[in-house]
Coordinates of C-alpha atoms and ligand atoms in Angstrom, one line a residue:
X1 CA 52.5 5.4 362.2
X2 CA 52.2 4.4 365.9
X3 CA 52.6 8.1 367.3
X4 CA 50.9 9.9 364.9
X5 CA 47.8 7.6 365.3
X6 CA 47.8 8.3 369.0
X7 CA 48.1 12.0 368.3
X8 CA 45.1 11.9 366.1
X9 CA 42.9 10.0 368.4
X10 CA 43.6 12.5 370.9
X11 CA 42.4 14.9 368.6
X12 CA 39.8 13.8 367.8
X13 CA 38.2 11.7 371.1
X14 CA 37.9 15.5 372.6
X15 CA 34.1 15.7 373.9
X16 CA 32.9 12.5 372.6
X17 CA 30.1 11.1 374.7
X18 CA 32.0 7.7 375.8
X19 CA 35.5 9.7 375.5
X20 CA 36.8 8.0 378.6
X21 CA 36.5 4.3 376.9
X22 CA 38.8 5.2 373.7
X23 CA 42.1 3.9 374.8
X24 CA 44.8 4.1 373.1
X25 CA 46.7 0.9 372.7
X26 CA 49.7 -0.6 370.8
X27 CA 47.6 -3.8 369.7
X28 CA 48.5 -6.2 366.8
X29 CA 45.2 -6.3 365.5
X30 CA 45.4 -2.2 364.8
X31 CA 49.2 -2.2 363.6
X32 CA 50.3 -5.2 362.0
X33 CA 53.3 -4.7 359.8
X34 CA 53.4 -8.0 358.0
X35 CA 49.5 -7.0 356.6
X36 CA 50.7 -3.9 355.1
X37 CA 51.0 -4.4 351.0
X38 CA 50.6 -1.4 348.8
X39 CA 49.9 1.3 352.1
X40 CA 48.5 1.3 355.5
X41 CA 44.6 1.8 356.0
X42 CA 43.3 5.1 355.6
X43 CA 43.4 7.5 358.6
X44 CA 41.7 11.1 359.6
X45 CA 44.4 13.7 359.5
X46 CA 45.3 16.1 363.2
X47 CA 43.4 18.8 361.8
X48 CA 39.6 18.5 362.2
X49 CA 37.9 19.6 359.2
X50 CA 35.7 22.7 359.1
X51 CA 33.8 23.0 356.0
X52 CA 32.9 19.6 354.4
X53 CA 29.6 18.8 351.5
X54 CA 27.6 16.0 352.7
X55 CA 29.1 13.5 351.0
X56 CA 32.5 14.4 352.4
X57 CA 31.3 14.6 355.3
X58 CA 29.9 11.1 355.3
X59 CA 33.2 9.6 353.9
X60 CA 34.8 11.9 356.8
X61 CA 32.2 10.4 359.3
X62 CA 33.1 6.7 357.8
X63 CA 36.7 6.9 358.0
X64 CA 37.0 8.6 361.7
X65 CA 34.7 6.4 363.1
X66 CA 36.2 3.4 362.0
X67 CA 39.4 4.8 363.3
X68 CA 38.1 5.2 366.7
X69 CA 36.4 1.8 367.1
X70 CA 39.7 0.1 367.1
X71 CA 40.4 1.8 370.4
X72 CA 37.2 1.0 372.2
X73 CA 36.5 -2.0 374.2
X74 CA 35.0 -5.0 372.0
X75 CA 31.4 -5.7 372.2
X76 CA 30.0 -8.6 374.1
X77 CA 27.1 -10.7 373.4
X78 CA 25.8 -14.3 373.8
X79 CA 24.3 -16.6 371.6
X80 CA 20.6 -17.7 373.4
X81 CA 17.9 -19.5 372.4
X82 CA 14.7 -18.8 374.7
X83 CA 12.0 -21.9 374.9
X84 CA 8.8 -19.7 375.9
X85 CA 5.9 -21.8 377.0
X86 CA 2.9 -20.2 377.1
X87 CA 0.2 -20.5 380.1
X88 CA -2.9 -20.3 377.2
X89 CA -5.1 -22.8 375.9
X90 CA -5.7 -21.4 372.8
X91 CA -2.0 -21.0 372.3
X92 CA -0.4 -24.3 372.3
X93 CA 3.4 -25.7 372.0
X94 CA 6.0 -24.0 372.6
X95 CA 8.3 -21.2 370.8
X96 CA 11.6 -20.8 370.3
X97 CA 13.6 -17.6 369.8
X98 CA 16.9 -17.4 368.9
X99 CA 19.2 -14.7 368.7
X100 CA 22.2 -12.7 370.8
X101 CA 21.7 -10.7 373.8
X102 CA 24.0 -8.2 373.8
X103 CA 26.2 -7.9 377.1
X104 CA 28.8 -5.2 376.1
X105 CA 28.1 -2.6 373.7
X106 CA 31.9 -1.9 373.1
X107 CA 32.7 -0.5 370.2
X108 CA 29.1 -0.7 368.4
X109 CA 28.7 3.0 370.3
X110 CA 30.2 5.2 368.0
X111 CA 27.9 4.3 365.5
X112 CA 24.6 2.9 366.2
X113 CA 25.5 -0.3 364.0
X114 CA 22.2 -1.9 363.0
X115 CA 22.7 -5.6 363.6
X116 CA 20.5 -8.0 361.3
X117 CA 20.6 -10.5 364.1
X118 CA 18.0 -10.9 366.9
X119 CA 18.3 -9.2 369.5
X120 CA 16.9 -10.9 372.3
X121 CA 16.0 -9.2 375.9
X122 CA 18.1 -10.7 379.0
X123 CA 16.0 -12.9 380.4
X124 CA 16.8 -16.1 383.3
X125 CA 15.8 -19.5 383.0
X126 CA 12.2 -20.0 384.8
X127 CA 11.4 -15.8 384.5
X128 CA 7.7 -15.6 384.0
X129 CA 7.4 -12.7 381.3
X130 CA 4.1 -11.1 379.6
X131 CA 2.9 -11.3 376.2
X132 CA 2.4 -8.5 374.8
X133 CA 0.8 -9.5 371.6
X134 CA 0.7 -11.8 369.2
X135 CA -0.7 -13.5 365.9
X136 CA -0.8 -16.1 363.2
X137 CA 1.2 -15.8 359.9
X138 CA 1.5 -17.7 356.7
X139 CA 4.7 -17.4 355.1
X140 CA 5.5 -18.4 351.4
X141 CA 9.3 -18.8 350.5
X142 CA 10.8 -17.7 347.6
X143 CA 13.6 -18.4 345.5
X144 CA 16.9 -16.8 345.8
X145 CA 17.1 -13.3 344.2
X146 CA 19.0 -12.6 340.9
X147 CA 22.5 -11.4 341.2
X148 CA 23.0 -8.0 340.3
X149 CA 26.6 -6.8 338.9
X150 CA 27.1 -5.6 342.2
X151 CA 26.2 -8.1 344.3
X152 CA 28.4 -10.8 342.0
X153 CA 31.4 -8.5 342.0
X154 CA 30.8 -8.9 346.1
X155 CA 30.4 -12.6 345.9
X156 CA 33.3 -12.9 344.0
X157 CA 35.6 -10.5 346.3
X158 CA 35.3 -12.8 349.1
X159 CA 35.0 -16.6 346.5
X160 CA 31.4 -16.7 348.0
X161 CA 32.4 -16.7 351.9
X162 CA 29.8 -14.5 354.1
X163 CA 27.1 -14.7 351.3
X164 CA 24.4 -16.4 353.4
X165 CA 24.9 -14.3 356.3
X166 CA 24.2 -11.4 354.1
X167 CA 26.2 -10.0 357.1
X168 CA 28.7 -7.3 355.3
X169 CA 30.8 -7.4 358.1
X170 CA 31.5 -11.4 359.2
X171 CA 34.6 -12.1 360.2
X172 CA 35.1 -15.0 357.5
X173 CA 34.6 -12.7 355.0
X174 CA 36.9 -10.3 356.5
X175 CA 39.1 -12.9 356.9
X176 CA 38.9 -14.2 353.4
X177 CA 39.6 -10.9 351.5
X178 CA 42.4 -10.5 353.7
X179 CA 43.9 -13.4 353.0
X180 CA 43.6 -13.2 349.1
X181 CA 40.9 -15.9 348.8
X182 CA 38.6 -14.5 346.1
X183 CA 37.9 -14.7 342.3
X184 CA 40.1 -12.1 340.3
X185 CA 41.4 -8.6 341.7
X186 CA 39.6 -5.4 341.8
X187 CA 41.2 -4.5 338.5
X188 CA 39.5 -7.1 336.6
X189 CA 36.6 -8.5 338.4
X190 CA 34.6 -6.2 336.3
X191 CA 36.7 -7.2 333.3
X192 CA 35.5 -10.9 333.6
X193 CA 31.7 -10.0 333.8
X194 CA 31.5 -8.5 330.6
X195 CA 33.7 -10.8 329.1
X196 CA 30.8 -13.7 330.4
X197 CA 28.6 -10.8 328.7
X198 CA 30.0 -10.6 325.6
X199 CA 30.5 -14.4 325.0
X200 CA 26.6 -14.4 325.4
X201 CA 27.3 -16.6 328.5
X202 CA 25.0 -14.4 330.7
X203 CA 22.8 -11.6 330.2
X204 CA 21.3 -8.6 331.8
X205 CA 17.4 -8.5 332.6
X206 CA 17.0 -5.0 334.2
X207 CA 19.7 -4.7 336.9
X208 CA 19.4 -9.0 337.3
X209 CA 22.5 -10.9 335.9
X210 CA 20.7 -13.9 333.9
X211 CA 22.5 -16.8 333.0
X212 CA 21.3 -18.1 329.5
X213 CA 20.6 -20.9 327.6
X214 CA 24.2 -20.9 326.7
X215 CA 26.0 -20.1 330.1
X216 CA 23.7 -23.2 331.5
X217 CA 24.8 -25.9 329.0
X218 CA 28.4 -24.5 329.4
X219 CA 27.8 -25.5 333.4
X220 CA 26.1 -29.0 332.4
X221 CA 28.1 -30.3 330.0
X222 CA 31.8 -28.7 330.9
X223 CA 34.1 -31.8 332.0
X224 CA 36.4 -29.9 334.2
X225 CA 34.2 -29.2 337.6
X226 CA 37.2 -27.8 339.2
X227 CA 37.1 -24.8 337.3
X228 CA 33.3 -24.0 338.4
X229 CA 34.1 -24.5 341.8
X230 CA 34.4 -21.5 343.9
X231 CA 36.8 -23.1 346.6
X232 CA 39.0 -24.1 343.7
X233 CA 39.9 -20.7 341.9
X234 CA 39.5 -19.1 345.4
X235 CA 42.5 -21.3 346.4
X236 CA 44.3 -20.4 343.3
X237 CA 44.0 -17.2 344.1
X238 CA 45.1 -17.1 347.4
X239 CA 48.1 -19.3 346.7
X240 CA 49.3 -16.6 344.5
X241 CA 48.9 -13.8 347.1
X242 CA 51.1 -16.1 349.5
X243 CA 54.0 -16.3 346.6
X244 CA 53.9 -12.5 346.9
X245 CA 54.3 -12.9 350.5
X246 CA 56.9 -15.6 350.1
X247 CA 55.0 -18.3 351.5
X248 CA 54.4 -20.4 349.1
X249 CA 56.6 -21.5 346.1
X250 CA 56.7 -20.4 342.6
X251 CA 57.4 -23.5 341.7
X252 CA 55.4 -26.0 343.2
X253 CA 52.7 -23.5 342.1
X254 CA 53.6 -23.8 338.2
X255 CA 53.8 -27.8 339.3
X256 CA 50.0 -27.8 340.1
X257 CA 48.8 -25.7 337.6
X258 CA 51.1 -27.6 334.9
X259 CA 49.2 -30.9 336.5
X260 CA 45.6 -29.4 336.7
X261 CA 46.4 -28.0 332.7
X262 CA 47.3 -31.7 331.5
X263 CA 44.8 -33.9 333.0
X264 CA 42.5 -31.3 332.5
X265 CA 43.0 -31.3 328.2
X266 CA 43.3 -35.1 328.7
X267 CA 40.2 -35.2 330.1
X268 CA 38.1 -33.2 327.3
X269 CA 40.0 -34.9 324.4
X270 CA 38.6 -38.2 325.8
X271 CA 34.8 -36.7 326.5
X272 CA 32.2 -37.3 323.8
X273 CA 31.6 -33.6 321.8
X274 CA 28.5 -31.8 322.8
X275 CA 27.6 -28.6 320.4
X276 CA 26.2 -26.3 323.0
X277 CA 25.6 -23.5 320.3
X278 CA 25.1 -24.2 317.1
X279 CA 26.0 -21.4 314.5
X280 CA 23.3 -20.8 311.8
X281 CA 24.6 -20.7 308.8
X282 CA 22.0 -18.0 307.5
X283 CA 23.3 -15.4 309.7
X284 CA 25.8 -14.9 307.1
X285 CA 25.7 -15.9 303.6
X286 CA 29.5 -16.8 303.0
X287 CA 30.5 -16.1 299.4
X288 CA 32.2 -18.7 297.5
X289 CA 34.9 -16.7 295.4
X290 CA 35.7 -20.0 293.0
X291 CA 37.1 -23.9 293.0
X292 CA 40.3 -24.9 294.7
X293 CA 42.6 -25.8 292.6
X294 CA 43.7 -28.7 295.0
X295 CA 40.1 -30.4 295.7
X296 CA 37.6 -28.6 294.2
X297 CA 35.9 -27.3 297.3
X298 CA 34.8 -23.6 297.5
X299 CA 37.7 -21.0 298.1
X300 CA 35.7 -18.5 300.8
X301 CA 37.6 -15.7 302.4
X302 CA 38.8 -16.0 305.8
X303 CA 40.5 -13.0 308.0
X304 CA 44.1 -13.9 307.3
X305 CA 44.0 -15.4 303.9
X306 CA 41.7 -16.3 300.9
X307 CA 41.5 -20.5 301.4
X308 CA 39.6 -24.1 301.0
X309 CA 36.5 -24.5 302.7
X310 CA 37.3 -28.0 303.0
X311 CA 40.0 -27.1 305.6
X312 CA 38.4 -29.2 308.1
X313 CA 39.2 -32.3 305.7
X314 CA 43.2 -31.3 305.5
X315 CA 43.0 -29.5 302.2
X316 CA 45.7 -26.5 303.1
X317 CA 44.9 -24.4 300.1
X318 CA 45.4 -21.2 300.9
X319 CA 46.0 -17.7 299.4
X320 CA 47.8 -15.6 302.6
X321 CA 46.6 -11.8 302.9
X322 CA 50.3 -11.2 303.6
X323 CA 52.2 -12.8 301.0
X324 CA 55.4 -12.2 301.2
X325 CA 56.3 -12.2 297.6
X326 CA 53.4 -9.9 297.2
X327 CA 53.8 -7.6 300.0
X328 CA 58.0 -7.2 298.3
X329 CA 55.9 -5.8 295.5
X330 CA 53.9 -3.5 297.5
X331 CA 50.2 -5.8 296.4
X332 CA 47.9 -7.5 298.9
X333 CA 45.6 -10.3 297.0
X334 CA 41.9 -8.7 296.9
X335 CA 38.5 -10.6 296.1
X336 CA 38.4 -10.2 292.7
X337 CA 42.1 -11.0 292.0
X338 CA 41.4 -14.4 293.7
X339 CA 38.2 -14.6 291.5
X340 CA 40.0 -14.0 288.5
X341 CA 42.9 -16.2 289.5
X342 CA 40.9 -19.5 290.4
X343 CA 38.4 -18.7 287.4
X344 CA 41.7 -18.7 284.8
X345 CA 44.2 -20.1 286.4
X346 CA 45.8 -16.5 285.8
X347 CA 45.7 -13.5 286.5
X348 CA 46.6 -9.8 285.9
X349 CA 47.7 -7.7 288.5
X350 CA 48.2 -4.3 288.0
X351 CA 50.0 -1.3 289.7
X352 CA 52.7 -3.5 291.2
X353 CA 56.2 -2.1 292.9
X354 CA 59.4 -2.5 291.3
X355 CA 62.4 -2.3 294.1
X356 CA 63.5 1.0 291.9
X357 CA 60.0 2.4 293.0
X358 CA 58.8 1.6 289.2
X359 CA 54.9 0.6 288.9
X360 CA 54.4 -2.3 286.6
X361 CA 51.6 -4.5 286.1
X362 CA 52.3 -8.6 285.3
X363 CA 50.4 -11.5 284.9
X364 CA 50.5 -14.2 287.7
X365 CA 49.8 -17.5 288.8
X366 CA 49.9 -19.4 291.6
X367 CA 51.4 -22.7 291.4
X368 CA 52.0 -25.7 293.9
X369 CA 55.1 -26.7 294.9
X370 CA 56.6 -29.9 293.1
X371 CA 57.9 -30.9 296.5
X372 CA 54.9 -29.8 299.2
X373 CA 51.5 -29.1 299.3
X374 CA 52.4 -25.3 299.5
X375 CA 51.8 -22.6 296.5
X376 CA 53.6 -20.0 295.4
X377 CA 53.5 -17.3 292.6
X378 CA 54.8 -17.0 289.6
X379 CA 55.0 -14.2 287.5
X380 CA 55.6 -13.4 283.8
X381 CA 55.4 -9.8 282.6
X382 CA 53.0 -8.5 280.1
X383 CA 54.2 -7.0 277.0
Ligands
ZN401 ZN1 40.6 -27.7 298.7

């Protein structure tokens, strides 16, 4: 893409105001095979474009002048802090300013990129200056804003690097997404905030991400710190973006993660249990279809089978939705056949299959095992 990038820069240089500084230059930093992954950044075509809306024409603008920075010389500044004394009585002490006076403008031309630092004047050490004003302010902090679904799907691009510069553009974030060091991909970044939604772990207040009661005790009481740390999963990530660059092996990867995965169950077996949610009961009134026939517990239905509430105790009674014998006969248990069946021990079910295609109906029972704790039916046909 070398030659065509220096025919389009010719292109499109023609006229511009600091045309004579765009130099085109085979540098490493603009053409870099071993960054390219899925295709090479996007550039302006030859042709200029005549007739663009505004918003193409802002993409257009975007792109282009992007394009052309990379050829202009690199802006200059230094880092200064300025002591100012002042020569006043009623102003006493002195103050300090810091910021960056800039010495080249390089690059920073083509658009007039508002920089969020200071911007201090060039001044020398000793230089009497003027004051041109001044006054007294109170200032009241407040506490770091919300997160909004955009600004934590920013966060987590970059695992949390360039955050307090609020700086969009700071080389270690730059540098971070780059590299692969961030919290999911762009496909499911999104993905992973509703999912925190829909497990009630956070919730949205306006545009605000909150986190709630929930999402906080999950955070206190968790045992595994590693996996709230942003430099941990960051890493993770990253380590698999160097497998796909062959840096790093598959294997020793699986290693670590196989390690991190033991410990980490170890580790929760061991801790005490906390109930961070507690379920009401009332939510949903759970109908007891009858008594198991094992320990005399209620018999409730669950979503693959009909079976003993006392599960939590060992009791394994259980009435599967997709018995086989059943399903040979074309039948799946309902509610009222299991009613019927733990009320009298029998039951009739009706409309069954025959393996001629023959509908028959035939009393059944289910009956334990003499050698396990399992059940099975039994049938005997009505005549
Ligand atoms: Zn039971």
């Amino acid at each position: 893409l070398v030659d065509k990038a220096a025919k389009v820069l010719n292109n499109l240089k023609k006229g511009l105001p600091y045309e004579n500084e765009i130099i085109f230059a085979k540098k490493k930093r603009v053409f870099d095979n071993s960054k390219v992954e899925s295709h090479s950044a996007i550039t302006p075509t030859y042709l200029l474009p005549k007739s663009l809306s505004s918003d193409e024409d802002i993409v257009y603008n975007a792109i282009k002048n992007r394009f052309i920075m990379q050829f202009m010389p690199i802006a200059e500044h230094e880092e200064t802090k300025i002591i100012t004394k002042v020569n006043n009585d009623e102003i006493k002490g002195l103050f300090t300013s810091k910021g960056k006076v800039q010495l080249v403008e390089g690059w920073k031309k083509v658009e007039k990129i508002e920089s969020k630092d200071t911007i201090l004047p060039l001044v020398s050490i000793n230089e009497v200056v003027s004051i041109e004003d001044h006054k007294l302010t109170s200032h009241v902090t407040k506490p770091p804003k919300h997160h909004t679904e955009k600004t934590l799907l920013r966060v987590m691009e970059t695992c949390g690097k360039g955050k307090d510069k609020e700086d969009e553009d700071s080389e270690e974030m730059m540098a971070a997404i780059l590299s692969g060091y961030s919290i999911g991909t762009p496909a499911t970044r999104a993905e992973t905030i509703k999912k925190l939604k829909d497990v009630g772990y956070i919730a949205t207040q306006n545009k605000n991400l909150i986190c709630t009661e929930l999402g906080i005790k999950l955070v206190e009481t968790f045992p595994i710190k590693e996996l709230f740390d942003l430099e941990f999963t960051g890493r993770l990530e990253k380590t698999l973006s160097d497998i796909e660059k062959q840096k790093f092996s598959k294997r020793d990867f699986l290693n670590t993660i196989f390690e991190f995965t033991t410990t980490g169950v170890e580790k929760i077996k061991k801790e005490q249990e906390v109930i961070i949610n507690e379920v009401t009961r009332e939510k949903k009134q759970i109908e007891v279809l009858g008594k198991c026939p094992v320990c005399g517990s209620g018999v409730i239905e669950g979503q693959k089978g009909f079976g003993c509430s006392n599960w939590k105790n060992g009791c394994k009674f259980v009435i599967w939705k997709n018995d086989k014998f059943l399903a040979l006969m074309k039948k799946k248990p309902t509610k009222t056949m299991v009613k019927t069946l733990l009320k009298n021990g029998v039951v009739t079910v009706k409309g069954l299959t025959s393996k001629k295609g023959n509908k028959f109906d035939a009393k059944m029972k289910y009956e334990k095992n003499a050698d396990n704790e399992y059940f099975n039916w039994k049938m005997e046909f009505t005549k």
